[in-house]
């Protein structure tokens, strides 16, 4: 339950949890490296723990995860056939990226997920993997994979999806010949960067990335930066609560992920970026954001969409307070996330008093409107739950979020982080 602390400002410095996409990739790539890899402050939310459990079932030793150590190690091993189904939980990244690795290894496995993941589309990876010669049953989870030799392909992906691209690049590591993936807009490029840092031959040419087969990957010691997708919730809160100012420490500022900062600029916000550095090919910095003096409406479309796809639920909350019409389009992918996010966030905000229209591929939101606290369900979707929590900060009266446990899949310290910058606990 949240009792709206109206007009209370948030101030201070925040190191939000580490990046989810990077932790998944560090676990998976660490497990096929030449030697022991170290992952410093990994995100140990439920999604990444699903990845670690799948790897453990395949015989990979992930040290320090059971006791939630701030530093874990991955001891690569020849993968063995798992004796149990590989449970990917709620995590699309686990299922889609693991499929690429499994399809190219001589072992049989079954990947399963929870009810939400079992509804999500898998043809986007299964079809191209089959073109590479993979033997997979199932167009949605459970996926039965009989791994073996694959051929490299040149694949034109119909969606700008890092999960599709990464799946195929990982499969391409053991294929005969090169594998390349072209996408309609650039999706997050973490896999390419990490693979290149490990010595793989990865070539980018515009929207196409090509990988050569490579079974010798250098080990790494990787300090995972903070997740901009998690920071986005406090960033929007800073925009909404006058007098706020937060410095986000150790933040991943990979340009394929910083679309939220572009939108905050459209709205009229200013941020300072300091101490730009590199961690295993990923740009990292401190970013300070203050409440803008006025909130202008914004437009999200085209190439911007994959650069902020996970931030749209909370940006929709921001739009309810902008002066004018904000438009989000070209984002039909939102309909196949952990929930149909156009529906869940659109309906929820409308019930809180927002004026908006649902489009097949987005939302049109009229602002500013006052929001009213209500009882609202996260529908089991972490980012929707957290977006409603941010809406609650400016709503009148109490907001009760049901199924708030979902938040743990990506941001276990969400409430304590907000408390540390001033939200009454
Ligand atoms: C992810 C990619 C995105 C994102 C998801 C994580 C990844 O999905 O929404 O939360 O780690 O590769 P798509 O690539 O399918 O859009």
mmCIF file of N, CA and C and ligand atoms in Angstrom, residues 19-22 24-25 93 96-97 120 124 159-166 187-188 190-191 257 306 309-310 333 337-338 341 382-383, ligand 1:
data_model
loop_
_atom_site.group_PDB
_atom_site.id
_atom_site.type_symbol
_atom_site.label_atom_id
_atom_site.label_comp_id
_atom_site.label_asym_id
_atom_site.label_seq_id
_atom_site.Cartn_x
_atom_site.Cartn_y
_atom_site.Cartn_z
ATOM 1 N N UNK A 19 22.411 -4.296 -13.917
ATOM 2 C CA UNK A 19 21.661 -4.497 -15.151
ATOM 3 C C UNK A 19 21.270 -5.971 -15.333
ATOM 4 N N UNK A 20 19.993 -6.152 -15.647
ATOM 5 C CA UNK A 20 19.447 -7.501 -15.788
ATOM 6 C C UNK A 20 19.970 -8.163 -17.056
ATOM 7 N N UNK A 21 19.894 -7.447 -18.179
ATOM 8 C CA UNK A 21 20.350 -8.043 -19.451
ATOM 9 C C UNK A 21 21.826 -8.427 -19.355
ATOM 10 N N UNK A 22 22.616 -7.561 -18.713
ATOM 11 C CA UNK A 22 24.063 -7.831 -18.632
ATOM 12 C C UNK A 22 24.347 -9.002 -17.693
ATOM 13 N N UNK A 24 22.349 -11.595 -17.095
ATOM 14 C CA UNK A 24 22.009 -12.826 -17.837
ATOM 15 C C UNK A 24 23.159 -13.221 -18.761
ATOM 16 N N UNK A 25 23.635 -12.234 -19.517
ATOM 17 C CA UNK A 25 24.667 -12.539 -20.524
ATOM 18 C C UNK A 25 25.982 -12.935 -19.863
ATOM 19 N N UNK A 93 14.366 -13.605 -21.505
ATOM 20 C CA UNK A 93 15.787 -13.587 -21.882
ATOM 21 C C UNK A 93 16.405 -14.958 -21.626
ATOM 22 N N UNK A 96 15.029 -17.466 -24.356
ATOM 23 C CA UNK A 96 15.420 -17.225 -25.757
ATOM 24 C C UNK A 96 16.939 -17.349 -25.937
ATOM 25 N N UNK A 97 17.713 -16.840 -25.010
ATOM 26 C CA UNK A 97 19.173 -16.924 -25.192
ATOM 27 C C UNK A 97 19.676 -18.349 -24.931
ATOM 28 N N UNK A 120 4.173 -16.515 -24.229
ATOM 29 C CA UNK A 120 4.917 -15.549 -25.068
ATOM 30 C C UNK A 120 5.453 -16.203 -26.342
ATOM 31 N N UNK A 124 9.712 -16.588 -32.965
ATOM 32 C CA UNK A 124 10.710 -15.596 -33.387
ATOM 33 C C UNK A 124 12.143 -16.131 -33.234
ATOM 34 N N UNK A 159 11.501 -8.370 -36.255
ATOM 35 C CA UNK A 159 11.359 -7.508 -35.072
ATOM 36 C C UNK A 159 12.722 -7.028 -34.604
ATOM 37 N N UNK A 160 12.723 -5.812 -34.024
ATOM 38 C CA UNK A 160 13.965 -5.300 -33.418
ATOM 39 C C UNK A 160 14.029 -5.894 -32.018
ATOM 40 N N UNK A 161 14.598 -7.075 -31.911
ATOM 41 C CA UNK A 161 14.632 -7.772 -30.621
ATOM 42 C C UNK A 161 16.039 -8.239 -30.307
ATOM 43 N N UNK A 162 16.551 -7.764 -29.178
ATOM 44 C CA UNK A 162 17.891 -8.203 -28.747
ATOM 45 C C UNK A 162 17.871 -9.667 -28.351
ATOM 46 N N UNK A 163 16.713 -10.148 -27.937
ATOM 47 C CA UNK A 163 16.644 -11.555 -27.539
ATOM 48 C C UNK A 163 16.776 -12.445 -28.767
ATOM 49 N N UNK A 164 16.130 -12.059 -29.861
ATOM 50 C CA UNK A 164 16.254 -12.839 -31.106
ATOM 51 C C UNK A 164 17.692 -12.764 -31.612
ATOM 52 N N UNK A 165 18.202 -11.541 -31.696
ATOM 53 C CA UNK A 165 19.563 -11.339 -32.213
ATOM 54 C C UNK A 165 20.571 -12.126 -31.373
ATOM 55 N N UNK A 166 20.451 -12.022 -30.049
ATOM 56 C CA UNK A 166 21.425 -12.683 -29.178
ATOM 57 C C UNK A 166 21.332 -14.192 -29.290
ATOM 58 N N UNK A 187 18.513 -2.878 -31.702
ATOM 59 C CA UNK A 187 18.131 -3.259 -30.338
ATOM 60 C C UNK A 187 19.384 -3.264 -29.474
ATOM 61 N N UNK A 188 19.220 -3.444 -28.170
ATOM 62 C CA UNK A 188 20.376 -3.388 -27.250
ATOM 63 C C UNK A 188 21.492 -4.308 -27.738
ATOM 64 N N UNK A 190 24.264 -5.520 -26.076
ATOM 65 C CA UNK A 190 25.134 -6.052 -25.017
ATOM 66 C C UNK A 190 25.839 -7.342 -25.431
ATOM 67 N N UNK A 191 25.123 -8.214 -26.146
ATOM 68 C CA UNK A 191 25.756 -9.504 -26.494
ATOM 69 C C UNK A 191 26.950 -9.261 -27.401
ATOM 70 N N UNK A 257 20.418 1.862 -24.882
ATOM 71 C CA UNK A 257 19.520 1.749 -23.731
ATOM 72 C C UNK A 257 19.073 3.106 -23.174
ATOM 73 N N UNK A 306 13.061 0.596 -29.520
ATOM 74 C CA UNK A 306 13.877 -0.437 -28.853
ATOM 75 C C UNK A 306 14.852 0.125 -27.826
ATOM 76 N N UNK A 309 12.268 0.269 -24.690
ATOM 77 C CA UNK A 309 11.071 -0.578 -24.718
ATOM 78 C C UNK A 309 10.567 -0.926 -23.310
ATOM 79 N N UNK A 310 11.491 -1.181 -22.374
ATOM 80 C CA UNK A 310 11.056 -1.584 -21.030
ATOM 81 C C UNK A 310 10.630 -0.392 -20.171
ATOM 82 N N UNK A 333 5.401 -4.434 -29.802
ATOM 83 C CA UNK A 333 6.132 -5.424 -29.003
ATOM 84 C C UNK A 333 5.674 -5.453 -27.540
ATOM 85 N N UNK A 337 5.079 -8.712 -24.016
ATOM 86 C CA UNK A 337 6.018 -8.739 -22.888
ATOM 87 C C UNK A 337 5.396 -9.590 -21.765
ATOM 88 N N UNK A 338 5.877 -9.401 -20.524
ATOM 89 C CA UNK A 338 5.395 -10.231 -19.413
ATOM 90 C C UNK A 338 3.872 -10.175 -19.308
ATOM 91 N N UNK A 341 1.429 -5.004 -22.193
ATOM 92 C CA UNK A 341 1.656 -3.773 -21.414
ATOM 93 C C UNK A 341 0.859 -2.575 -21.921
ATOM 94 N N UNK A 382 6.473 -7.097 -13.379
ATOM 95 C CA UNK A 382 7.296 -6.243 -12.515
ATOM 96 C C UNK A 382 7.280 -4.784 -12.940
ATOM 97 N N UNK A 383 7.429 -4.514 -14.248
ATOM 98 C CA UNK A 383 7.546 -3.112 -14.661
ATOM 99 C C UNK A 383 6.192 -2.390 -14.563
HETATM 100 C C1 LIG B 1 16.105 -8.010 -23.329
HETATM 101 C C2 LIG B 1 15.642 -7.485 -24.483
HETATM 102 C C3 LIG B 1 14.330 -6.838 -24.607
HETATM 103 C C4 LIG B 1 13.786 -6.402 -23.250
HETATM 104 C C5 LIG B 1 13.926 -7.475 -22.222
HETATM 105 C C6 LIG B 1 15.374 -7.890 -22.054
HETATM 106 C C7 LIG B 1 17.411 -8.697 -23.352
HETATM 107 O O1 LIG B 1 13.430 -7.745 -25.188
HETATM 108 O O2 LIG B 1 12.436 -6.030 -23.358
HETATM 109 O O3 LIG B 1 13.449 -7.007 -20.967
HETATM 110 O O4 LIG B 1 18.006 -8.927 -22.269
HETATM 111 O O5 LIG B 1 17.886 -9.027 -24.444
HETATM 112 P P1 LIG B 1 13.354 -7.896 -26.802
HETATM 113 O O6 LIG B 1 14.741 -7.976 -27.221
HETATM 114 O O7 LIG B 1 12.605 -9.146 -27.103
HETATM 115 O O8 LIG B 1 12.621 -6.665 -27.238
#
